[in-house]
JSON list of N, CA and C in Angstrom, two decimals:
[
{"chain": "L", "resi": 22, "resn": "MET", "atom": "N", "xyz": [-3.04, -17.81, 36.19]},
{"chain": "L", "resi": 22, "resn": "MET", "atom": "CA", "xyz": [-3.26, -16.87, 35.02]},
{"chain": "L", "resi": 22, "resn": "MET", "atom": "C", "xyz": [-4.22, -17.30, 33.75]},
{"chain": "L", "resi": 23, "resn": "LEU", "atom": "N", "xyz": [-3.81, -18.48, 32.95]},
{"chain": "L", "resi": 23, "resn": "LEU", "atom": "CA", "xyz": [-3.69, -19.20, 31.99]},
{"chain": "L", "resi": 23, "resn": "LEU", "atom": "C", "xyz": [-3.81, -21.06, 32.80]},
{"chain": "L", "resi": 24, "resn": "LYS", "atom": "N", "xyz": [-4.91, -21.52, 32.34]},
{"chain": "L", "resi": 24, "resn": "LYS", "atom": "CA", "xyz": [-4.89, -22.64, 32.65]},
{"chain": "L", "resi": 24, "resn": "LYS", "atom": "C", "xyz": [-5.25, -23.73, 31.94]},
{"chain": "L", "resi": 25, "resn": "ARG", "atom": "N", "xyz": [-4.79, -23.08, 30.68]},
{"chain": "L", "resi": 25, "resn": "ARG", "atom": "CA", "xyz": [-3.78, -23.89, 29.68]},
{"chain": "L", "resi": 25, "resn": "ARG", "atom": "C", "xyz": [-2.98, -23.90, 29.21]},
{"chain": "L", "resi": 26, "resn": "ASP", "atom": "N", "xyz": [-1.79, -24.13, 28.61]},
{"chain": "L", "resi": 26, "resn": "ASP", "atom": "CA", "xyz": [-0.75, -24.62, 27.15]},
{"chain": "L", "resi": 26, "resn": "ASP", "atom": "C", "xyz": [-1.18, -24.91, 26.26]},
{"chain": "L", "resi": 27, "resn": "ASN", "atom": "N", "xyz": [-1.02, -23.87, 25.17]},
{"chain": "L", "resi": 27, "resn": "ASN", "atom": "CA", "xyz": [-1.31, -23.50, 23.81]},
{"chain": "L", "resi": 27, "resn": "ASN", "atom": "C", "xyz": [-0.90, -22.46, 23.39]},
{"chain": "L", "resi": 28, "resn": "VAL", "atom": "N", "xyz": [0.00, -23.23, 22.27]},
{"chain": "L", "resi": 28, "resn": "VAL", "atom": "CA", "xyz": [0.10, -22.20, 21.22]},
{"chain": "L", "resi": 28, "resn": "VAL", "atom": "C", "xyz": [-0.29, -20.54, 20.83]},
{"chain": "L", "resi": 29, "resn": "TRP", "atom": "N", "xyz": [-1.09, -21.17, 20.69]},
{"chain": "L", "resi": 29, "resn": "TRP", "atom": "CA", "xyz": [-2.34, -20.37, 19.92]},
{"chain": "L", "resi": 29, "resn": "TRP", "atom": "C", "xyz": [-2.58, -19.16, 21.05]},
{"chain": "L", "resi": 30, "resn": "ILE", "atom": "N", "xyz": [-3.14, -19.15, 21.72]},
{"chain": "L", "resi": 30, "resn": "ILE", "atom": "CA", "xyz": [-2.53, -18.41, 23.33]},
{"chain": "L", "resi": 30, "resn": "ILE", "atom": "C", "xyz": [-2.15, -17.52, 23.12]},
{"chain": "L", "resi": 31, "resn": "GLY", "atom": "N", "xyz": [-0.70, -18.61, 23.41]},
{"chain": "L", "resi": 31, "resn": "GLY", "atom": "CA", "xyz": [0.39, -17.24, 23.00]},
{"chain": "L", "resi": 31, "resn": "GLY", "atom": "C", "xyz": [0.78, -16.81, 21.68]},
{"chain": "L", "resi": 32, "resn": "VAL", "atom": "N", "xyz": [0.51, -16.89, 20.57]},
{"chain": "L", "resi": 32, "resn": "VAL", "atom": "CA", "xyz": [0.63, -16.03, 20.01]},
{"chain": "L", "resi": 32, "resn": "VAL", "atom": "C", "xyz": [-0.36, -14.55, 19.29]},
{"chain": "L", "resi": 33, "resn": "VAL", "atom": "N", "xyz": [-1.50, -14.79, 20.13]},
{"chain": "L", "resi": 33, "resn": "VAL", "atom": "CA", "xyz": [-2.57, -13.71, 20.82]},
{"chain": "L", "resi": 33, "resn": "VAL", "atom": "C", "xyz": [-1.62, -13.22, 21.82]},
{"chain": "L", "resi": 34, "resn": "LEU", "atom": "N", "xyz": [-1.52, -13.65, 22.57]},
{"chain": "L", "resi": 34, "resn": "LEU", "atom": "CA", "xyz": [-0.99, -12.49, 23.87]},
{"chain": "L", "resi": 34, "resn": "LEU", "atom": "C", "xyz": [0.20, -12.21, 23.08]},
{"chain": "L", "resi": 35, "resn": "GLY", "atom": "N", "xyz": [0.84, -12.69, 22.47]},
{"chain": "L", "resi": 35, "resn": "GLY", "atom": "CA", "xyz": [2.29, -11.95, 22.01]},
{"chain": "L", "resi": 35, "resn": "GLY", "atom": "C", "xyz": [2.20, -10.63, 20.64]},
{"chain": "L", "resi": 36, "resn": "LEU", "atom": "N", "xyz": [0.81, -10.68, 20.69]},
{"chain": "L", "resi": 36, "resn": "LEU", "atom": "CA", "xyz": [0.29, -9.87, 20.05]},
{"chain": "L", "resi": 36, "resn": "LEU", "atom": "C", "xyz": [-0.61, -8.20, 20.79]},
{"chain": "L", "resi": 37, "resn": "VAL", "atom": "N", "xyz": [-1.08, -8.82, 21.09]},
{"chain": "L", "resi": 37, "resn": "VAL", "atom": "CA", "xyz": [-1.41, -7.47, 21.96]},
{"chain": "L", "resi": 37, "resn": "VAL", "atom": "C", "xyz": [-1.00, -7.20, 23.10]},
{"chain": "L", "resi": 38, "resn": "LEU", "atom": "N", "xyz": [-0.36, -7.61, 23.50]},
{"chain": "L", "resi": 38, "resn": "LEU", "atom": "CA", "xyz": [0.89, -7.24, 24.84]},
{"chain": "L", "resi": 38, "resn": "LEU", "atom": "C", "xyz": [1.81, -5.91, 23.87]},
{"chain": "L", "resi": 39, "resn": "PRO", "atom": "N", "xyz": [2.54, -6.22, 22.73]},
{"chain": "L", "resi": 39, "resn": "PRO", "atom": "CA", "xyz": [3.14, -4.75, 22.10]},
{"chain": "L", "resi": 39, "resn": "PRO", "atom": "C", "xyz": [2.04, -4.09, 21.13]},
{"chain": "L", "resi": 40, "resn": "GLY", "atom": "N", "xyz": [1.21, -4.69, 21.15]},
{"chain": "L", "resi": 40, "resn": "GLY", "atom": "CA", "xyz": [-0.29, -2.81, 20.04]},
{"chain": "L", "resi": 40, "resn": "GLY", "atom": "C", "xyz": [-1.04, -2.92, 20.93]},
{"chain": "L", "resi": 41, "resn": "ILE", "atom": "N", "xyz": [-0.99, -3.31, 22.63]},
{"chain": "L", "resi": 41, "resn": "ILE", "atom": "CA", "xyz": [-0.95, -2.30, 23.74]},
{"chain": "L", "resi": 41, "resn": "ILE", "atom": "C", "xyz": [0.00, -0.80, 23.60]},
{"chain": "L", "resi": 42, "resn": "ALA", "atom": "N", "xyz": [1.17, -1.57, 24.10]},
{"chain": "L", "resi": 42, "resn": "ALA", "atom": "CA", "xyz": [2.13, -0.63, 23.96]},
{"chain": "L", "resi": 42, "resn": "ALA", "atom": "C", "xyz": [2.41, 0.02, 22.98]},
{"chain": "L", "resi": 43, "resn": "ALA", "atom": "N", "xyz": [2.69, -0.11, 21.94]},
{"chain": "L", "resi": 43, "resn": "ALA", "atom": "CA", "xyz": [2.29, 0.83, 20.52]},
{"chain": "L", "resi": 43, "resn": "ALA", "atom": "C", "xyz": [0.77, 1.45, 20.17]},
{"chain": "L", "resi": 44, "resn": "PHE", "atom": "N", "xyz": [-0.14, 1.37, 20.87]},
{"chain": "L", "resi": 44, "resn": "PHE", "atom": "CA", "xyz": [-0.65, 2.28, 21.34]},
{"chain": "L", "resi": 44, "resn": "PHE", "atom": "C", "xyz": [-0.18, 3.89, 22.02]},
{"chain": "L", "resi": 45, "resn": "VAL", "atom": "N", "xyz": [0.37, 3.25, 23.27]},
{"chain": "L", "resi": 45, "resn": "VAL", "atom": "CA", "xyz": [0.23, 4.30, 24.48]},
{"chain": "L", "resi": 45, "resn": "VAL", "atom": "C", "xyz": [1.63, 4.98, 23.54]},
{"chain": "L", "resi": 46, "resn": "VAL", "atom": "N", "xyz": [2.84, 3.75, 22.91]},
{"chain": "L", "resi": 46, "resn": "VAL", "atom": "CA", "xyz": [3.79, 5.46, 21.79]},
{"chain": "L", "resi": 46, "resn": "VAL", "atom": "C", "xyz": [3.20, 6.16, 21.11]},
{"chain": "L", "resi": 47, "resn": "GLU", "atom": "N", "xyz": [2.50, 6.03, 20.51]},
{"chain": "L", "resi": 47, "resn": "GLU", "atom": "CA", "xyz": [1.43, 6.72, 18.97]},
{"chain": "L", "resi": 47, "resn": "GLU", "atom": "C", "xyz": [1.14, 8.07, 20.07]},
{"chain": "L", "resi": 48, "resn": "VAL", "atom": "N", "xyz": [0.52, 7.62, 21.26]},
{"chain": "L", "resi": 48, "resn": "VAL", "atom": "CA", "xyz": [0.00, 8.76, 21.51]},
{"chain": "L", "resi": 48, "resn": "VAL", "atom": "C", "xyz": [1.30, 9.83, 22.82]},
{"chain": "L", "resi": 49, "resn": "LEU", "atom": "N", "xyz": [1.91, 9.34, 23.41]},
{"chain": "L", "resi": 49, "resn": "LEU", "atom": "CA", "xyz": [3.07, 9.86, 23.67]},
{"chain": "L", "resi": 49, "resn": "LEU", "atom": "C", "xyz": [4.34, 10.41, 22.74]},
{"chain": "L", "resi": 50, "resn": "LYS", "atom": "N", "xyz": [4.25, 9.76, 21.48]},
{"chain": "L", "resi": 50, "resn": "LYS", "atom": "CA", "xyz": [4.50, 10.80, 20.52]},
{"chain": "L", "resi": 50, "resn": "LYS", "atom": "C", "xyz": [4.52, 11.72, 19.84]},
{"chain": "L", "resi": 51, "resn": "LYS", "atom": "N", "xyz": [2.87, 11.83, 19.72]},
{"chain": "L", "resi": 51, "resn": "LYS", "atom": "CA", "xyz": [2.52, 13.36, 19.66]},
{"chain": "L", "resi": 51, "resn": "LYS", "atom": "C", "xyz": [2.34, 14.39, 20.98]},
{"chain": "L", "resi": 52, "resn": "ASN", "atom": "N", "xyz": [2.74, 13.98, 21.74]},
{"chain": "L", "resi": 52, "resn": "ASN", "atom": "CA", "xyz": [2.21, 14.72, 22.96]},
{"chain": "L", "resi": 52, "resn": "ASN", "atom": "C", "xyz": [3.49, 15.02, 23.77]},
{"chain": "L", "resi": 53, "resn": "VAL", "atom": "N", "xyz": [4.23, 14.01, 23.83]},
{"chain": "L", "resi": 53, "resn": "VAL", "atom": "CA", "xyz": [6.05, 14.45, 24.35]},
{"chain": "L", "resi": 53, "resn": "VAL", "atom": "C", "xyz": [7.26, 14.78, 22.70]},
{"chain": "L", "resi": 54, "resn": "ARG", "atom": "N", "xyz": [7.42, 15.89, 22.93]},
{"chain": "L", "resi": 54, "resn": "ARG", "atom": "CA", "xyz": [8.82, 16.24, 21.91]},
{"chain": "L", "resi": 54, "resn": "ARG", "atom": "C", "xyz": [9.88, 15.39, 21.95]},
{"chain": "L", "resi": 55, "resn": "LEU", "atom": "N", "xyz": [10.25, 14.90, 23.31]},
{"chain": "L", "resi": 55, "resn": "LEU", "atom": "CA", "xyz": [11.10, 14.04, 23.63]},
{"chain": "L", "resi": 55, "resn": "LEU", "atom": "C", "xyz": [11.13, 12.78, 22.91]},
{"chain": "L", "resi": 56, "resn": "LEU", "atom": "N", "xyz": [10.03, 11.97, 22.58]},
{"chain": "L", "resi": 56, "resn": "LEU", "atom": "CA", "xyz": [9.93, 10.84, 21.70]},
{"chain": "L", "resi": 56, "resn": "LEU", "atom": "C", "xyz": [9.64, 10.09, 21.13]},
{"chain": "L", "resi": 57, "resn": "GLU", "atom": "N", "xyz": [10.12, 11.67, 19.80]},
{"chain": "L", "resi": 57, "resn": "GLU", "atom": "CA", "xyz": [9.88, 11.47, 18.79]},
{"chain": "L", "resi": 57, "resn": "GLU", "atom": "C", "xyz": [11.00, 10.08, 18.03]},
{"chain": "L", "resi": 58, "resn": "LYS", "atom": "N", "xyz": [11.80, 10.21, 18.56]},
{"chain": "L", "resi": 58, "resn": "LYS", "atom": "CA", "xyz": [12.88, 8.22, 18.04]},
{"chain": "L", "resi": 58, "resn": "LYS", "atom": "C", "xyz": [11.81, 7.51, 18.40]},
{"chain": "L", "resi": 59, "resn": "ASP", "atom": "N", "xyz": [10.93, 7.11, 17.07]},
{"chain": "L", "resi": 59, "resn": "ASP", "atom": "CA", "xyz": [10.05, 5.66, 17.26]},
{"chain": "L", "resi": 59, "resn": "ASP", "atom": "C", "xyz": [10.62, 4.47, 17.34]},
{"chain": "L", "resi": 60, "resn": "ASP", "atom": "N", "xyz": [12.37, 4.30, 16.73]},
{"chain": "L", "resi": 60, "resn": "ASP", "atom": "CA", "xyz": [12.42, 3.07, 16.74]},
{"chain": "L", "resi": 60, "resn": "ASP", "atom": "C", "xyz": [13.05, 2.04, 18.02]},
{"chain": "L", "resi": 61, "resn": "LEU", "atom": "N", "xyz": [13.60, 2.92, 18.51]},
{"chain": "L", "resi": 61, "resn": "LEU", "atom": "CA", "xyz": [14.44, 2.33, 20.23]},
{"chain": "L", "resi": 61, "resn": "LEU", "atom": "C", "xyz": [12.70, 2.25, 21.15]},
{"chain": "L", "resi": 62, "resn": "LEU", "atom": "N", "xyz": [11.46, 2.89, 20.85]},
{"chain": "L", "resi": 62, "resn": "LEU", "atom": "CA", "xyz": [10.08, 2.79, 21.51]},
{"chain": "L", "resi": 62, "resn": "LEU", "atom": "C", "xyz": [9.52, 1.38, 20.65]},
{"chain": "L", "resi": 63, "resn": "TYR", "atom": "N", "xyz": [9.53, 1.22, 19.93]},
{"chain": "L", "resi": 63, "resn": "TYR", "atom": "CA", "xyz": [8.44, -0.19, 19.35]},
{"chain": "L", "resi": 63, "resn": "TYR", "atom": "C", "xyz": [9.56, -1.46, 19.29]},
{"chain": "L", "resi": 64, "resn": "ILE", "atom": "N", "xyz": [10.79, -1.04, 19.86]},
{"chain": "L", "resi": 64, "resn": "ILE", "atom": "CA", "xyz": [11.86, -2.44, 19.58]},
{"chain": "L", "resi": 64, "resn": "ILE", "atom": "C", "xyz": [11.20, -2.92, 22.15]},
{"chain": "L", "resi": 65, "resn": "GLY", "atom": "N", "xyz": [11.60, -1.50, 22.62]},
{"chain": "L", "resi": 65, "resn": "GLY", "atom": "CA", "xyz": [10.84, -1.45, 23.73]},
{"chain": "L", "resi": 65, "resn": "GLY", "atom": "C", "xyz": [9.50, -2.32, 23.77]},
{"chain": "L", "resi": 66, "resn": "CYS", "atom": "N", "xyz": [8.61, -1.84, 23.03]},
{"chain": "L", "resi": 66, "resn": "CYS", "atom": "CA", "xyz": [7.62, -3.13, 22.94]},
{"chain": "L", "resi": 66, "resn": "CYS", "atom": "C", "xyz": [7.16, -4.24, 23.14]},
{"chain": "L", "resi": 67, "resn": "ALA", "atom": "N", "xyz": [8.40, -4.76, 22.26]},
{"chain": "L", "resi": 67, "resn": "ALA", "atom": "CA", "xyz": [8.55, -6.04, 21.53]},
{"chain": "L", "resi": 67, "resn": "ALA", "atom": "C", "xyz": [9.13, -6.73, 22.92]},
{"chain": "L", "resi": 68, "resn": "ALA", "atom": "N", "xyz": [10.12, -5.81, 23.28]},
{"chain": "L", "resi": 68, "resn": "ALA", "atom": "CA", "xyz": [11.01, -6.23, 25.12]},
{"chain": "L", "resi": 68, "resn": "ALA", "atom": "C", "xyz": [10.28, -7.08, 25.57]},
{"chain": "L", "resi": 69, "resn": "LEU", "atom": "N", "xyz": [8.91, -6.05, 26.33]},
{"chain": "L", "resi": 69, "resn": "LEU", "atom": "CA", "xyz": [7.26, -6.72, 27.22]},
{"chain": "L", "resi": 69, "resn": "LEU", "atom": "C", "xyz": [7.42, -8.38, 26.45]},
{"chain": "L", "resi": 70, "resn": "ASN", "atom": "N", "xyz": [7.61, -8.41, 25.71]},
{"chain": "L", "resi": 70, "resn": "ASN", "atom": "CA", "xyz": [7.21, -9.76, 25.21]},
{"chain": "L", "resi": 70, "resn": "ASN", "atom": "C", "xyz": [7.61, -10.93, 26.17]},
{"chain": "L", "resi": 71, "resn": "LEU", "atom": "N", "xyz": [9.42, -10.47, 26.62]},
{"chain": "L", "resi": 71, "resn": "LEU", "atom": "CA", "xyz": [10.62, -10.63, 27.14]},
{"chain": "L", "resi": 71, "resn": "LEU", "atom": "C", "xyz": [10.07, -11.39, 28.39]},
{"chain": "L", "resi": 72, "resn": "ILE", "atom": "N", "xyz": [9.19, -10.33, 28.72]},
{"chain": "L", "resi": 72, "resn": "ILE", "atom": "CA", "xyz": [8.77, -10.79, 31.22]},
{"chain": "L", "resi": 72, "resn": "ILE", "atom": "C", "xyz": [7.88, -11.43, 30.37]},
{"chain": "L", "resi": 73, "resn": "LEU", "atom": "N", "xyz": [6.79, -11.36, 29.42]},
{"chain": "L", "resi": 73, "resn": "LEU", "atom": "CA", "xyz": [5.86, -12.59, 29.28]},
{"chain": "L", "resi": 73, "resn": "LEU", "atom": "C", "xyz": [6.32, -14.23, 29.50]},
{"chain": "L", "resi": 74, "resn": "VAL", "atom": "N", "xyz": [7.51, -13.64, 28.40]},
{"chain": "L", "resi": 74, "resn": "VAL", "atom": "CA", "xyz": [7.88, -14.98, 28.01]},
{"chain": "L", "resi": 74, "resn": "VAL", "atom": "C", "xyz": [8.63, -16.09, 29.13]},
{"chain": "L", "resi": 75, "resn": "ARG", "atom": "N", "xyz": [9.73, -15.53, 29.90]},
{"chain": "L", "resi": 75, "resn": "ARG", "atom": "CA", "xyz": [9.41, -15.75, 31.46]},
{"chain": "L", "resi": 75, "resn": "ARG", "atom": "C", "xyz": [8.74, -15.37, 32.67]},
{"chain": "L", "resi": 76, "resn": "TYR", "atom": "N", "xyz": [8.08, -15.13, 32.38]},
{"chain": "L", "resi": 76, "resn": "TYR", "atom": "CA", "xyz": [6.68, -15.38, 32.92]},
{"chain": "L", "resi": 76, "resn": "TYR", "atom": "C", "xyz": [6.18, -16.86, 33.00]},
{"chain": "L", "resi": 77, "resn": "LEU", "atom": "N", "xyz": [6.06, -16.69, 31.81]},
{"chain": "L", "resi": 77, "resn": "LEU", "atom": "CA", "xyz": [5.45, -18.29, 31.18]},
{"chain": "L", "resi": 77, "resn": "LEU", "atom": "C", "xyz": [5.89, -19.59, 31.75]},
{"chain": "L", "resi": 78, "resn": "PHE", "atom": "N", "xyz": [7.70, -19.09, 31.27]},
{"chain": "L", "resi": 78, "resn": "PHE", "atom": "CA", "xyz": [8.38, -20.27, 31.75]},
{"chain": "L", "resi": 78, "resn": "PHE", "atom": "C", "xyz": [7.90, -20.74, 32.87]},
{"chain": "L", "resi": 79, "resn": "ARG", "atom": "N", "xyz": [8.78, -19.87, 33.46]},
{"chain": "L", "resi": 79, "resn": "ARG", "atom": "CA", "xyz": [8.33, -19.45, 35.34]},
{"chain": "L", "resi": 79, "resn": "ARG", "atom": "C", "xyz": [7.08, -20.79, 35.66]},
{"chain": "L", "resi": 80, "resn": "GLN", "atom": "N", "xyz": [6.21, -20.38, 35.30]},
{"chain": "L", "resi": 80, "resn": "GLN", "atom": "CA", "xyz": [3.95, -21.17, 34.88]},
{"chain": "L", "resi": 80, "resn": "GLN", "atom": "C", "xyz": [4.39, -22.52, 34.72]},
{"chain": "L", "resi": 81, "resn": "TYR", "atom": "N", "xyz": [5.55, -23.41, 33.69]},
{"chain": "L", "resi": 81, "resn": "TYR", "atom": "CA", "xyz": [5.76, -24.21, 33.30]},
{"chain": "L", "resi": 81, "resn": "TYR", "atom": "C", "xyz": [4.41, -24.16, 31.56]},
{"chain": "L", "resi": 82, "resn": "LYS", "atom": "N", "xyz": [4.44, -23.53, 31.08]},
{"chain": "L", "resi": 82, "resn": "LYS", "atom": "CA", "xyz": [3.61, -23.00, 29.75]},
{"chain": "L", "resi": 82, "resn": "LYS", "atom": "C", "xyz": [4.63, -23.13, 29.01]},
{"chain": "L", "resi": 83, "resn": "GLU", "atom": "N", "xyz": [5.41, -23.86, 28.69]},
{"chain": "L", "resi": 83, "resn": "GLU", "atom": "CA", "xyz": [6.49, -23.81, 27.78]},
{"chain": "L", "resi": 83, "resn": "GLU", "atom": "C", "xyz": [4.69, -23.11, 25.81]},
{"chain": "L", "resi": 84, "resn": "ASN", "atom": "N", "xyz": [4.68, -23.99, 25.76]},
{"chain": "L", "resi": 84, "resn": "ASN", "atom": "CA", "xyz": [3.80, -24.05, 24.75]},
{"chain": "L", "resi": 84, "resn": "ASN", "atom": "C", "xyz": [3.21, -22.70, 23.72]},
{"chain": "L", "resi": 85, "resn": "THR", "atom": "N", "xyz": [2.71, -22.47, 25.94]},
{"chain": "L", "resi": 85, "resn": "THR", "atom": "CA", "xyz": [2.63, -20.23, 25.43]},
{"chain": "L", "resi": 85, "resn": "THR", "atom": "C", "xyz": [3.49, -19.57, 25.12]},
{"chain": "L", "resi": 86, "resn": "ALA", "atom": "N", "xyz": [4.64, -19.88, 25.97]},
{"chain": "L", "resi": 86, "resn": "ALA", "atom": "CA", "xyz": [5.93, -19.61, 25.22]},
{"chain": "L", "resi": 86, "resn": "ALA", "atom": "C", "xyz": [6.29, -19.41, 24.13]},
{"chain": "L", "resi": 87, "resn": "ARG", "atom": "N", "xyz": [6.05, -20.56, 23.86]},
{"chain": "L", "resi": 87, "resn": "ARG", "atom": "CA", "xyz": [6.56, -20.65, 22.06]},
{"chain": "L", "resi": 87, "resn": "ARG", "atom": "C", "xyz": [5.61, -20.07, 21.19]},
{"chain": "L", "resi": 88, "resn": "GLY", "atom": "N", "xyz": [4.94, -19.87, 22.05]},
{"chain": "L", "resi": 88, "resn": "GLY", "atom": "CA", "xyz": [3.62, -19.21, 20.91]},
{"chain": "L", "resi": 88, "resn": "GLY", "atom": "C", "xyz": [4.49, -17.59, 21.12]},
{"chain": "L", "resi": 89, "resn": "VAL", "atom": "N", "xyz": [4.37, -17.16, 21.94]},
{"chain": "L", "resi": 89, "resn": "VAL", "atom": "CA", "xyz": [4.94, -15.02, 22.40]},
{"chain": "L", "resi": 89, "resn": "VAL", "atom": "C", "xyz": [5.85, -15.01, 22.07]},
{"chain": "L", "resi": 90, "resn": "VAL", "atom": "N", "xyz": [7.33, -16.43, 21.44]},
{"chain": "L", "resi": 90, "resn": "VAL", "atom": "CA", "xyz": [8.11, -16.16, 21.36]},
{"chain": "L", "resi": 90, "resn": "VAL", "atom": "C", "xyz": [8.04, -16.30, 19.69]},
{"chain": "L", "resi": 91, "resn": "ALA", "atom": "N", "xyz": [7.11, -16.81, 18.86]},
{"chain": "L", "resi": 91, "resn": "ALA", "atom": "CA", "xyz": [7.10, -16.71, 17.52]},
{"chain": "L", "resi": 91, "resn": "ALA", "atom": "C", "xyz": [6.74, -15.34, 17.01]},
{"chain": "L", "resi": 92, "resn": "SER", "atom": "N", "xyz": [4.90, -14.85, 18.06]},
{"chain": "L", "resi": 92, "resn": "SER", "atom": "CA", "xyz": [4.68, -13.90, 17.26]},
{"chain": "L", "resi": 92, "resn": "SER", "atom": "C", "xyz": [5.74, -13.05, 17.35]},
{"chain": "L", "resi": 93, "resn": "THR", "atom": "N", "xyz": [6.55, -12.81, 18.36]},
{"chain": "L", "resi": 93, "resn": "THR", "atom": "CA", "xyz": [7.28, -11.68, 18.87]},
{"chain": "L", "resi": 93, "resn": "THR", "atom": "C", "xyz": [8.54, -11.67, 17.47]},
{"chain": "L", "resi": 94, "resn": "PHE", "atom": "N", "xyz": [8.80, -13.02, 17.24]},
{"chain": "L", "resi": 94, "resn": "PHE", "atom": "CA", "xyz": [9.40, -13.47, 15.25]},
{"chain": "L", "resi": 94, "resn": "PHE", "atom": "C", "xyz": [8.84, -12.51, 14.70]},
{"chain": "L", "resi": 95, "resn": "ILE", "atom": "N", "xyz": [7.98, -13.43, 14.29]},
{"chain": "L", "resi": 95, "resn": "ILE", "atom": "CA", "xyz": [7.03, -11.95, 12.95]},
{"chain": "L", "resi": 95, "resn": "ILE", "atom": "C", "xyz": [6.88, -10.84, 12.58]},
{"chain": "L", "resi": 96, "resn": "CYS", "atom": "N", "xyz": [6.37, -10.30, 14.21]},
{"chain": "L", "resi": 96, "resn": "CYS", "atom": "CA", "xyz": [6.55, -8.77, 15.04]},
{"chain": "L", "resi": 96, "resn": "CYS", "atom": "C", "xyz": [7.99, -8.24, 14.42]},
{"chain": "L", "resi": 97, "resn": "ALA", "atom": "N", "xyz": [9.39, -8.20, 14.45]},
{"chain": "L", "resi": 97, "resn": "ALA", "atom": "CA", "xyz": [10.28, -8.22, 14.38]},
{"chain": "L", "resi": 97, "resn": "ALA", "atom": "C", "xyz": [10.92, -8.15, 12.69]},
{"chain": "L", "resi": 98, "resn": "LEU", "atom": "N", "xyz": [10.25, -9.27, 12.28]},
{"chain": "L", "resi": 98, "resn": "LEU", "atom": "CA", "xyz": [10.41, -9.59, 10.31]},
{"chain": "L", "resi": 98, "resn": "LEU", "atom": "C", "xyz": [9.60, -8.15, 9.92]},
{"chain": "L", "resi": 99, "resn": "ILE", "atom": "N", "xyz": [8.37, -7.94, 10.95]},
{"chain": "L", "resi": 99, "resn": "ILE", "atom": "CA", "xyz": [7.52, -6.86, 9.56]},
{"chain": "L", "resi": 99, "resn": "ILE", "atom": "C", "xyz": [7.89, -5.59, 9.75]},
{"chain": "L", "resi": 100, "resn": "PHE", "atom": "N", "xyz": [8.78, -5.42, 11.51]},
{"chain": "L", "resi": 100, "resn": "PHE", "atom": "CA", "xyz": [9.04, -4.21, 11.70]},
{"chain": "L", "resi": 100, "resn": "PHE", "atom": "C", "xyz": [10.79, -3.39, 10.43]},
{"chain": "L", "resi": 101, "resn": "PHE", "atom": "N", "xyz": [11.61, -4.58, 10.42]},
{"chain": "L", "resi": 101, "resn": "PHE", "atom": "CA", "xyz": [12.48, -4.34, 10.13]},
{"chain": "L", "resi": 101, "resn": "PHE", "atom": "C", "xyz": [12.34, -4.64, 8.90]},
{"chain": "L", "resi": 102, "resn": "TYR", "atom": "N", "xyz": [11.37, -4.84, 7.83]},
{"chain": "L", "resi": 102, "resn": "TYR", "atom": "CA", "xyz": [10.87, -5.20, 6.24]},
{"chain": "L", "resi": 102, "resn": "TYR", "atom": "C", "xyz": [10.42, -3.48, 6.16]},
{"chain": "L", "resi": 103, "resn": "TYR", "atom": "N", "xyz": [10.13, -3.05, 7.58]},
{"chain": "L", "resi": 103, "resn": "TYR", "atom": "CA", "xyz": [9.13, -2.00, 7.44]},
{"chain": "L", "resi": 103, "resn": "TYR", "atom": "C", "xyz": [10.34, -0.67, 7.54]},
{"chain": "L", "resi": 104, "resn": "LYS", "atom": "N", "xyz": [11.48, -1.06, 8.25]},
{"chain": "L", "resi": 104, "resn": "LYS", "atom": "CA", "xyz": [12.35, -0.38, 8.08]},
{"chain": "L", "resi": 104, "resn": "LYS", "atom": "C", "xyz": [13.36, -0.15, 7.01]},
{"chain": "L", "resi": 105, "resn": "VAL", "atom": "N", "xyz": [13.37, -1.20, 6.16]},
{"chain": "L", "resi": 105, "resn": "VAL", "atom": "CA", "xyz": [14.37, -1.01, 4.96]},
{"chain": "L", "resi": 105, "resn": "VAL", "atom": "C", "xyz": [13.41, -0.62, 3.74]},
{"chain": "L", "resi": 106, "resn": "ARG", "atom": "N", "xyz": [12.37, -0.59, 3.71]},
{"chain": "L", "resi": 106, "resn": "ARG", "atom": "CA", "xyz": [11.17, -0.44, 2.49]},
{"chain": "L", "resi": 106, "resn": "ARG", "atom": "C", "xyz": [11.67, 1.96, 2.92]},
{"chain": "L", "resi": 107, "resn": "GLN", "atom": "N", "xyz": [12.13, 2.02, 3.95]},
{"chain": "L", "resi": 107, "resn": "GLN", "atom": "CA", "xyz": [12.12, 3.21, 4.27]},
{"chain": "L", "resi": 107, "resn": "GLN", "atom": "C", "xyz": [12.71, 4.13, 3.59]}
]
């Protein structure tokens, strides 16, 4: 998949994958009444990064995996700040 091992590539991957999943969650929330509780769904979007991190560590792309973990941490801080402000 990736030929380079770079932290910045990991940051981008760590933001893109949950971003796509969050978009899907927003579409589903509008169409499926059962999915109106978005907290757990957004945490699930961030959990997708765990699968990506596991794959990257198995491919010996440690720096890229560190970038994914860093972006996940930043997104989690933003999410909790948003929840506290409500």
